[in-house]
């Protein structure tokens, strides 16, 4: 701050840092808006801070990372939304435009880091709503312009233990009815869901998603989320939804495992022989196996057995089948898994035995 107080940059502390400081909440994220060359301001500031400077030329923004603190520096800008849900067209503006484009009153306060004196800017009565503990949009089109604010409103409401201001709540409900979230990319919605699940008050917000009919899902099944580790909660929640989200293969697998959790549990429960135990879990993500282990005491012994079975190397591999002049094809997989199962169940112990069995099979079929 000292740097800006002594420099000629027209800079402002904005957004979350002001809100959180006024609420007496700790934050490691600092947003600074600069009227003018934000990258230059960041570069000069970093000469003093000596953190890690990341410059995003295309956006005219920069980030300085130092220990746990993150400073985002952007030029003061306004936005126009060409159509609901689309990404905004951004253009340079003064601090008033910069505050006007924001989501909620409590997020639209700024502190001018002026050479002579600090000046507090609060054109949308952020202080008033902070005192009244209300989330209030700055203008009636806020949720239509950027429907992700529906998620943000609920996230802040629960995080801060605020309420939605009554008009804001009506606008939110109206936006949901108008299906504005259909206009937002699934990636952006996924980002919001991930942010929600990172919060301490995630459960309240997920229940709100149901209450406000943003997503339909089985509320009874939601309860289990309390027992799911933090880093997997979001995937568990996604498994309750019918919507498809852009996930990595690993994420997709975890979601699908959660969707089938009951089935996996039952298959494992009724597994009697080693190969049944192995095949009940061999396609289940490691982290979901840990969840099963944590949730269901009765399965622990079988899970431990699975870990042991997993270490057993198959006696027969593809190369061995080629050596027996078997042509690669679906039969390969059938033979390999057949022998592997027998091996797990102790029915074949050596490569020689296995080869004999395969030869017999081939003669029969
Ligand atoms: N903002 C907005 N509309 C959005 C996202 C962000 O108006 N859809 C504005 C808000 O003024 C917000 C600021 O951009 O304060 C920074 O966004 P973000 O970092 O997501 O929020 P923070 O306020 O820093 O809150 P958090 O504590 O959740 O990081």
CSV table of C-alpha atoms and ligand atoms in Angstrom, one decimal:
chain,number,residue,atom,x,y,z
A,1,UNK,CA,0.0,0.0,0.0
A,2,UNK,CA,2.9,2.3,0.9
A,3,UNK,CA,4.2,1.9,-2.6
A,4,UNK,CA,1.0,3.3,-4.2
A,5,UNK,CA,0.7,6.0,-1.6
A,6,UNK,CA,4.1,7.3,-2.7
A,7,UNK,CA,3.7,6.6,-6.4
A,8,UNK,CA,1.8,8.5,-9.2
A,9,UNK,CA,-0.4,5.5,-10.1
A,10,UNK,CA,-4.1,6.0,-9.5
A,11,UNK,CA,-4.7,2.8,-7.6
A,12,UNK,CA,-7.6,1.3,-5.6
A,13,UNK,CA,-8.0,-1.6,-3.3
A,14,UNK,CA,-11.2,-3.2,-4.4
A,15,UNK,CA,-13.6,-6.1,-3.9
A,16,UNK,CA,-13.1,-8.9,-1.4
A,17,UNK,CA,-10.2,-7.4,0.5
A,18,UNK,CA,-12.4,-4.4,1.5
A,19,UNK,CA,-15.4,-6.5,2.3
A,20,UNK,CA,-13.4,-9.0,4.4
A,21,UNK,CA,-11.4,-6.3,6.2
A,22,UNK,CA,-14.5,-4.5,7.2
A,23,UNK,CA,-15.9,-7.8,8.5
A,24,UNK,CA,-12.8,-8.5,10.4
A,25,UNK,CA,-12.1,-11.6,8.3
A,26,UNK,CA,-8.6,-12.6,7.2
A,27,UNK,CA,-7.9,-12.8,3.5
A,28,UNK,CA,-4.8,-13.6,1.5
A,29,UNK,CA,-6.2,-12.3,-1.8
A,30,UNK,CA,-5.7,-8.6,-2.6
A,31,UNK,CA,-7.3,-7.0,-5.6
A,32,UNK,CA,-5.9,-3.7,-6.8
A,33,UNK,CA,-7.4,-1.7,-9.7
A,34,UNK,CA,-5.2,0.8,-11.4
A,35,UNK,CA,-6.5,3.5,-13.7
A,36,UNK,CA,-3.8,3.2,-16.4
A,37,UNK,CA,-1.0,0.7,-17.0
A,38,UNK,CA,-1.7,-2.1,-14.5
A,39,UNK,CA,1.2,-4.2,-15.7
A,40,UNK,CA,3.7,-1.4,-15.2
A,41,UNK,CA,2.3,-0.8,-11.8
A,42,UNK,CA,2.6,-4.5,-10.9
A,43,UNK,CA,6.2,-4.7,-12.3
A,44,UNK,CA,7.3,-1.7,-10.2
A,45,UNK,CA,5.5,-2.9,-7.1
A,46,UNK,CA,7.1,-6.3,-7.4
A,47,UNK,CA,10.6,-4.7,-7.4
A,48,UNK,CA,9.8,-3.9,-3.8
A,49,UNK,CA,7.9,-7.0,-2.9
A,50,UNK,CA,10.1,-9.4,-4.8
A,51,UNK,CA,7.4,-12.0,-5.2
A,52,UNK,CA,6.6,-14.1,-8.2
A,53,UNK,CA,5.2,-11.9,-10.9
A,54,UNK,CA,2.9,-13.4,-13.5
A,55,UNK,CA,1.9,-11.1,-16.4
A,56,UNK,CA,-1.3,-11.8,-18.4
A,57,UNK,CA,-0.6,-9.5,-21.3
A,58,UNK,CA,-3.9,-10.3,-23.2
A,59,UNK,CA,-5.9,-9.2,-20.2
A,60,UNK,CA,-3.7,-6.3,-19.2
A,61,UNK,CA,-3.5,-7.8,-15.7
A,62,UNK,CA,-0.7,-9.2,-13.4
A,63,UNK,CA,-0.5,-11.3,-10.3
A,64,UNK,CA,2.2,-11.2,-7.6
A,65,UNK,CA,2.5,-14.2,-5.4
A,66,UNK,CA,4.4,-14.0,-2.2
A,67,UNK,CA,4.1,-16.7,0.5
A,68,UNK,CA,0.4,-17.2,0.9
A,69,UNK,CA,-0.5,-13.8,-0.4
A,70,UNK,CA,-1.8,-13.2,-3.9
A,71,UNK,CA,-2.1,-9.7,-5.3
A,72,UNK,CA,-4.1,-9.3,-8.5
A,73,UNK,CA,-3.6,-6.0,-10.3
A,74,UNK,CA,-5.9,-5.0,-13.1
A,75,UNK,CA,-6.7,-1.8,-15.0
A,76,UNK,CA,-10.0,-0.2,-13.9
A,77,UNK,CA,-12.5,-1.5,-16.5
A,78,UNK,CA,-16.2,-1.6,-17.3
A,79,UNK,CA,-18.0,-4.4,-19.0
A,80,UNK,CA,-20.8,-4.8,-21.5
A,81,UNK,CA,-22.6,-8.1,-21.8
A,82,UNK,CA,-23.6,-8.6,-25.4
A,83,UNK,CA,-26.1,-11.3,-24.4
A,84,UNK,CA,-27.0,-13.0,-21.2
A,85,UNK,CA,-24.4,-15.5,-20.1
A,86,UNK,CA,-21.9,-14.6,-22.7
A,87,UNK,CA,-18.5,-13.4,-21.6
A,88,UNK,CA,-18.4,-9.6,-21.3
A,89,UNK,CA,-16.8,-7.1,-23.6
A,90,UNK,CA,-14.3,-5.3,-21.5
A,91,UNK,CA,-13.1,-1.7,-21.9
A,92,UNK,CA,-11.0,0.7,-19.9
A,93,UNK,CA,-12.9,3.0,-17.6
A,94,UNK,CA,-12.5,4.9,-14.4
A,95,UNK,CA,-13.0,3.5,-10.9
A,96,UNK,CA,-16.7,4.3,-11.0
A,97,UNK,CA,-17.2,2.1,-14.1
A,98,UNK,CA,-15.0,-0.5,-12.4
A,99,UNK,CA,-17.3,-0.6,-9.3
A,100,UNK,CA,-20.5,-0.5,-11.3
A,101,UNK,CA,-19.7,-3.7,-13.3
A,102,UNK,CA,-19.4,-5.7,-10.1
A,103,UNK,CA,-21.8,-8.3,-8.7
A,104,UNK,CA,-22.9,-7.2,-5.2
A,105,UNK,CA,-22.9,-4.0,-3.1
A,106,UNK,CA,-20.6,-5.6,-0.5
A,107,UNK,CA,-18.1,-6.3,-3.3
A,108,UNK,CA,-18.2,-2.9,-4.9
A,109,UNK,CA,-16.4,-0.8,-2.3
A,110,UNK,CA,-12.9,0.7,-3.0
A,111,UNK,CA,-10.2,2.4,-1.1
A,112,UNK,CA,-8.3,5.0,-3.2
A,113,UNK,CA,-4.6,4.7,-2.5
A,114,UNK,CA,-4.1,8.4,-3.1
A,115,UNK,CA,-0.8,10.2,-2.6
A,116,UNK,CA,-2.3,12.6,-0.1
A,117,UNK,CA,-5.1,10.8,1.7
A,118,UNK,CA,-6.9,7.5,1.6
A,119,UNK,CA,-10.4,7.9,0.2
A,120,UNK,CA,-13.2,5.3,0.7
A,121,UNK,CA,-15.6,4.9,-2.2
A,122,UNK,CA,-18.9,3.2,-1.6
A,123,UNK,CA,-21.3,4.3,-4.4
A,124,UNK,CA,-23.6,1.2,-4.0
A,125,UNK,CA,-24.0,1.3,-0.2
A,126,UNK,CA,-21.8,-1.7,0.5
A,127,UNK,CA,-21.3,-0.6,4.1
A,128,UNK,CA,-25.0,-0.4,4.7
A,129,UNK,CA,-25.6,-3.9,3.3
A,130,UNK,CA,-22.6,-5.2,5.2
A,131,UNK,CA,-24.1,-3.9,8.4
A,132,UNK,CA,-27.5,-5.3,7.5
A,133,UNK,CA,-25.8,-8.6,6.6
A,134,UNK,CA,-27.4,-8.7,3.1
A,135,UNK,CA,-26.3,-9.8,-0.3
A,136,UNK,CA,-27.7,-7.3,-2.7
A,137,UNK,CA,-27.1,-7.0,-6.5
A,138,UNK,CA,-26.0,-3.7,-7.8
A,139,UNK,CA,-28.5,-3.6,-10.7
A,140,UNK,CA,-31.6,-5.8,-11.6
A,141,UNK,CA,-29.9,-7.3,-14.6
A,142,UNK,CA,-26.9,-8.6,-12.7
A,143,UNK,CA,-28.0,-12.3,-12.7
A,144,UNK,CA,-29.0,-12.1,-16.4
A,145,UNK,CA,-25.7,-10.6,-17.4
A,146,UNK,CA,-23.7,-13.1,-15.5
A,147,UNK,CA,-25.7,-16.1,-14.3
A,148,UNK,CA,-22.7,-17.5,-12.4
A,149,UNK,CA,-23.5,-14.8,-9.9
A,150,UNK,CA,-26.4,-17.0,-8.8
A,151,UNK,CA,-23.9,-19.4,-7.4
A,152,UNK,CA,-21.8,-16.5,-6.0
A,153,UNK,CA,-24.7,-15.0,-4.2
A,154,UNK,CA,-25.5,-18.2,-2.4
A,155,UNK,CA,-21.8,-18.9,-1.7
A,156,UNK,CA,-21.3,-15.5,0.0
A,157,UNK,CA,-24.7,-15.7,1.8
A,158,UNK,CA,-23.7,-18.9,3.5
A,159,UNK,CA,-20.0,-18.1,4.0
A,160,UNK,CA,-20.8,-14.8,5.7
A,161,UNK,CA,-24.0,-16.0,7.3
A,162,UNK,CA,-25.9,-13.2,5.5
A,163,UNK,CA,-29.3,-13.2,3.9
A,164,UNK,CA,-30.3,-12.4,0.3
A,165,UNK,CA,-31.9,-9.0,0.2
A,166,UNK,CA,-35.5,-9.6,-0.7
A,167,UNK,CA,-35.4,-8.0,-4.2
A,168,UNK,CA,-32.2,-9.8,-4.9
A,169,UNK,CA,-33.8,-13.1,-3.9
A,170,UNK,CA,-36.7,-12.4,-6.3
A,171,UNK,CA,-34.3,-11.6,-9.1
A,172,UNK,CA,-32.4,-14.8,-8.4
A,173,UNK,CA,-35.6,-16.9,-8.5
A,174,UNK,CA,-36.7,-15.1,-11.7
A,175,UNK,CA,-33.3,-15.8,-13.3
A,176,UNK,CA,-33.5,-19.5,-12.4
A,177,UNK,CA,-37.0,-19.6,-13.9
A,178,UNK,CA,-35.8,-18.0,-17.1
A,179,UNK,CA,-33.2,-20.8,-17.3
A,180,UNK,CA,-30.3,-18.4,-17.7
A,181,UNK,CA,-27.9,-21.0,-16.5
A,182,UNK,CA,-28.5,-22.9,-19.7
A,183,UNK,CA,-26.7,-20.0,-21.5
A,184,UNK,CA,-23.5,-20.4,-19.4
A,185,UNK,CA,-20.8,-22.9,-20.4
A,186,UNK,CA,-20.6,-26.1,-18.3
A,187,UNK,CA,-17.0,-25.3,-17.6
A,188,UNK,CA,-18.0,-22.0,-15.8
A,189,UNK,CA,-20.7,-23.8,-13.9
A,190,UNK,CA,-18.2,-26.5,-12.9
A,191,UNK,CA,-15.8,-23.8,-11.7
A,192,UNK,CA,-18.5,-22.4,-9.5
A,193,UNK,CA,-19.5,-25.8,-8.0
A,194,UNK,CA,-15.8,-26.5,-7.2
A,195,UNK,CA,-15.6,-23.1,-5.4
A,196,UNK,CA,-18.8,-23.9,-3.5
A,197,UNK,CA,-17.4,-27.3,-2.4
A,198,UNK,CA,-14.2,-25.7,-1.1
A,199,UNK,CA,-16.1,-23.6,1.4
A,200,UNK,CA,-16.7,-24.6,5.0
A,201,UNK,CA,-20.5,-23.9,4.5
A,202,UNK,CA,-20.6,-26.0,1.3
A,203,UNK,CA,-23.5,-28.1,2.5
A,204,UNK,CA,-25.8,-25.1,3.1
A,205,UNK,CA,-25.1,-23.8,-0.4
A,206,UNK,CA,-25.7,-27.2,-2.0
A,207,UNK,CA,-29.0,-27.4,-0.2
A,208,UNK,CA,-29.8,-23.9,-1.5
A,209,UNK,CA,-29.1,-25.2,-5.0
A,210,UNK,CA,-31.9,-27.6,-4.4
A,211,UNK,CA,-34.1,-25.1,-2.6
A,212,UNK,CA,-33.9,-22.6,-5.4
A,213,UNK,CA,-34.4,-25.3,-8.0
A,214,UNK,CA,-31.1,-24.6,-9.6
A,215,UNK,CA,-30.3,-28.3,-9.7
A,216,UNK,CA,-32.6,-31.3,-9.1
A,217,UNK,CA,-31.0,-34.1,-7.1
A,218,UNK,CA,-31.8,-36.6,-4.4
A,219,UNK,CA,-31.5,-34.8,-1.1
A,220,UNK,CA,-31.2,-38.0,0.9
A,221,UNK,CA,-28.2,-39.0,-1.0
A,222,UNK,CA,-26.6,-35.6,-0.4
A,223,UNK,CA,-26.2,-36.3,3.3
A,224,UNK,CA,-23.5,-38.8,2.6
A,225,UNK,CA,-21.3,-35.9,1.3
A,226,UNK,CA,-20.5,-35.1,5.0
A,227,UNK,CA,-18.4,-38.3,5.1
A,228,UNK,CA,-16.6,-37.7,1.8
A,229,UNK,CA,-13.1,-36.2,2.0
A,230,UNK,CA,-12.9,-32.5,1.1
A,231,UNK,CA,-11.1,-33.0,-2.1
A,232,UNK,CA,-13.7,-35.4,-3.4
A,233,UNK,CA,-16.9,-33.6,-2.2
A,234,UNK,CA,-17.5,-31.8,-5.5
A,235,UNK,CA,-17.2,-35.1,-7.5
A,236,UNK,CA,-19.7,-36.7,-5.1
A,237,UNK,CA,-22.1,-33.8,-5.7
A,238,UNK,CA,-21.7,-34.1,-9.4
A,239,UNK,CA,-22.5,-37.8,-9.2
A,240,UNK,CA,-26.0,-36.8,-8.0
A,241,UNK,CA,-26.6,-34.6,-11.0
A,242,UNK,CA,-27.7,-35.7,-14.5
A,243,UNK,CA,-25.8,-32.9,-16.2
A,244,UNK,CA,-22.6,-33.6,-18.0
A,245,UNK,CA,-19.5,-31.5,-17.1
A,246,UNK,CA,-16.2,-31.2,-18.9
A,247,UNK,CA,-14.1,-33.4,-16.6
A,248,UNK,CA,-10.7,-35.1,-17.0
A,249,UNK,CA,-10.7,-38.9,-17.4
A,250,UNK,CA,-9.7,-39.3,-13.8
A,251,UNK,CA,-12.5,-37.0,-12.6
A,252,UNK,CA,-15.0,-38.7,-14.8
A,253,UNK,CA,-14.0,-42.0,-13.3
A,254,UNK,CA,-14.4,-40.8,-9.7
A,255,UNK,CA,-17.9,-39.3,-10.5
A,256,UNK,CA,-19.0,-42.5,-12.2
A,257,UNK,CA,-17.6,-44.6,-9.2
A,258,UNK,CA,-19.6,-42.4,-6.8
A,259,UNK,CA,-22.7,-42.9,-9.0
A,260,UNK,CA,-22.3,-46.6,-8.7
A,261,UNK,CA,-21.2,-46.6,-5.1
A,262,UNK,CA,-24.1,-48.7,-3.9
A,263,UNK,CA,-23.6,-51.2,-6.6
A,264,UNK,CA,-19.8,-51.5,-6.0
A,265,UNK,CA,-20.5,-51.9,-2.3
A,266,UNK,CA,-23.0,-54.7,-2.9
A,267,UNK,CA,-20.8,-56.5,-5.3
A,268,UNK,CA,-17.9,-56.4,-2.9
A,269,UNK,CA,-20.2,-57.4,0.0
A,270,UNK,CA,-21.4,-60.5,-1.8
A,271,UNK,CA,-17.9,-61.4,-3.2
A,272,UNK,CA,-16.9,-64.7,-1.9
A,273,UNK,CA,-13.7,-65.7,-3.7
A,274,UNK,CA,-10.5,-63.8,-4.4
A,275,UNK,CA,-11.3,-63.1,-8.0
A,276,UNK,CA,-14.7,-61.7,-7.2
A,277,UNK,CA,-13.1,-59.3,-4.7
A,278,UNK,CA,-10.4,-58.3,-7.2
A,279,UNK,CA,-12.9,-57.6,-10.0
A,280,UNK,CA,-15.3,-55.7,-7.7
A,281,UNK,CA,-12.6,-53.1,-7.2
A,282,UNK,CA,-10.1,-53.2,-10.0
A,283,UNK,CA,-11.8,-50.5,-12.0
A,284,UNK,CA,-12.5,-48.3,-9.0
A,285,UNK,CA,-10.4,-45.2,-8.4
A,286,UNK,CA,-7.9,-45.5,-5.6
A,287,UNK,CA,-9.5,-42.6,-3.7
A,288,UNK,CA,-13.0,-44.0,-4.0
A,289,UNK,CA,-11.7,-47.3,-2.5
A,290,UNK,CA,-10.4,-45.3,0.4
A,291,UNK,CA,-13.9,-43.8,0.8
A,292,UNK,CA,-15.5,-47.2,0.8
A,293,UNK,CA,-13.0,-48.3,3.4
A,294,UNK,CA,-13.9,-45.3,5.5
A,295,UNK,CA,-17.6,-45.7,5.2
A,296,UNK,CA,-18.2,-49.4,5.5
A,297,UNK,CA,-16.4,-51.1,8.3
A,298,UNK,CA,-17.7,-54.5,7.2
A,299,UNK,CA,-15.8,-54.2,3.9
A,300,UNK,CA,-12.4,-53.4,5.3
A,301,UNK,CA,-11.1,-56.9,5.4
A,302,UNK,CA,-12.0,-57.5,1.7
A,303,UNK,CA,-10.4,-54.2,0.7
A,304,UNK,CA,-7.2,-55.2,2.5
A,305,UNK,CA,-7.4,-58.5,0.6
A,306,UNK,CA,-7.9,-56.5,-2.7
A,307,UNK,CA,-4.7,-54.6,-2.0
A,308,UNK,CA,-2.8,-57.8,-1.6
A,309,UNK,CA,-4.4,-59.4,-4.7
A,310,UNK,CA,-3.5,-56.4,-6.7
A,311,UNK,CA,0.2,-57.0,-6.2
A,312,UNK,CA,0.1,-60.4,-7.7
A,313,UNK,CA,1.6,-60.3,-11.2
A,314,UNK,CA,-0.3,-62.2,-13.9
A,315,UNK,CA,1.4,-65.5,-14.7
A,316,UNK,CA,0.4,-65.2,-18.4
A,317,UNK,CA,0.8,-62.1,-20.6
A,318,UNK,CA,0.0,-61.3,-24.2
A,319,UNK,CA,3.5,-62.3,-25.3
A,320,UNK,CA,2.9,-65.8,-23.9
A,321,UNK,CA,-0.2,-66.1,-26.0
A,322,UNK,CA,1.6,-65.0,-29.1
A,323,UNK,CA,4.2,-67.6,-28.4
A,324,UNK,CA,1.4,-70.2,-28.5
A,325,UNK,CA,0.5,-68.9,-32.0
A,326,UNK,CA,-2.8,-67.4,-30.8
A,327,UNK,CA,-3.9,-64.5,-32.9
A,328,UNK,CA,-4.6,-61.2,-31.1
A,329,UNK,CA,-8.3,-60.5,-30.8
A,330,UNK,CA,-11.1,-60.6,-28.2
A,331,UNK,CA,-10.0,-64.2,-27.3
A,332,UNK,CA,-6.8,-62.7,-25.9
A,333,UNK,CA,-8.6,-60.8,-23.2
A,334,UNK,CA,-10.9,-63.7,-22.5
A,335,UNK,CA,-7.9,-66.1,-21.9
A,336,UNK,CA,-5.8,-63.6,-20.0
A,337,UNK,CA,-8.6,-62.7,-17.6
A,338,UNK,CA,-9.7,-66.3,-17.3
A,339,UNK,CA,-6.2,-67.4,-16.3
A,340,UNK,CA,-5.8,-64.4,-14.0
A,341,UNK,CA,-9.0,-65.3,-12.2
A,342,UNK,CA,-7.8,-68.9,-11.7
A,343,UNK,CA,-4.5,-67.6,-10.5
A,344,UNK,CA,-6.2,-65.3,-7.9
A,345,UNK,CA,-8.3,-68.2,-6.7
A,346,UNK,CA,-5.3,-70.4,-6.4
A,347,UNK,CA,-6.4,-72.8,-9.1
A,348,UNK,CA,-3.3,-72.3,-11.2
A,349,UNK,CA,0.1,-71.8,-9.7
A,350,UNK,CA,2.7,-72.0,-12.5
A,351,UNK,CA,3.1,-70.8,-16.0
A,352,UNK,CA,3.4,-74.4,-17.1
A,353,UNK,CA,0.0,-75.3,-15.6
A,354,UNK,CA,-1.5,-72.2,-17.2
A,355,UNK,CA,-0.1,-73.1,-20.6
A,356,UNK,CA,-1.6,-76.6,-20.3
A,357,UNK,CA,-5.0,-75.2,-19.5
A,358,UNK,CA,-4.9,-72.7,-22.4
A,359,UNK,CA,-3.9,-75.5,-24.8
A,360,UNK,CA,-6.8,-77.6,-23.5
A,361,UNK,CA,-9.2,-74.7,-24.0
A,362,UNK,CA,-8.1,-74.1,-27.5
A,363,UNK,CA,-8.6,-77.7,-28.5
A,364,UNK,CA,-12.1,-77.6,-27.1
A,365,UNK,CA,-13.2,-74.4,-28.6
B,1,LIG,N1,-16.9,-10.1,-9.7
B,1,LIG,C1,-18.1,-9.9,-10.2
B,1,LIG,N2,-18.8,-10.8,-10.9
B,1,LIG,C2,-18.3,-12.1,-11.0
B,1,LIG,C3,-17.0,-12.4,-10.5
B,1,LIG,C4,-16.4,-11.4,-9.8
B,1,LIG,O1,-18.6,-8.8,-10.1
B,1,LIG,N3,-19.0,-13.0,-11.7
B,1,LIG,C5,-16.1,-9.1,-8.9
B,1,LIG,C6,-16.6,-8.9,-7.5
B,1,LIG,O2,-16.6,-7.5,-7.2
B,1,LIG,C7,-15.5,-9.5,-6.7
B,1,LIG,C8,-14.2,-9.3,-7.6
B,1,LIG,O3,-14.8,-9.3,-8.9
B,1,LIG,O4,-15.3,-9.0,-5.4
B,1,LIG,C9,-13.2,-10.4,-7.5
B,1,LIG,O5,-13.7,-11.7,-7.7
B,1,LIG,P1,-13.3,-12.9,-6.9
B,1,LIG,O6,-11.9,-13.0,-6.7
B,1,LIG,O7,-14.1,-14.1,-7.4
B,1,LIG,O8,-14.1,-12.6,-5.5
B,1,LIG,P2,-13.6,-12.1,-4.1
B,1,LIG,O9,-14.5,-10.9,-3.8
B,1,LIG,O10,-12.1,-11.8,-4.0
B,1,LIG,O11,-14.1,-13.2,-3.1
B,1,LIG,P3,-13.4,-14.6,-2.7
B,1,LIG,O12,-13.2,-14.3,-1.2
B,1,LIG,O13,-14.5,-15.6,-2.9
B,1,LIG,O14,-12.2,-14.8,-3.5
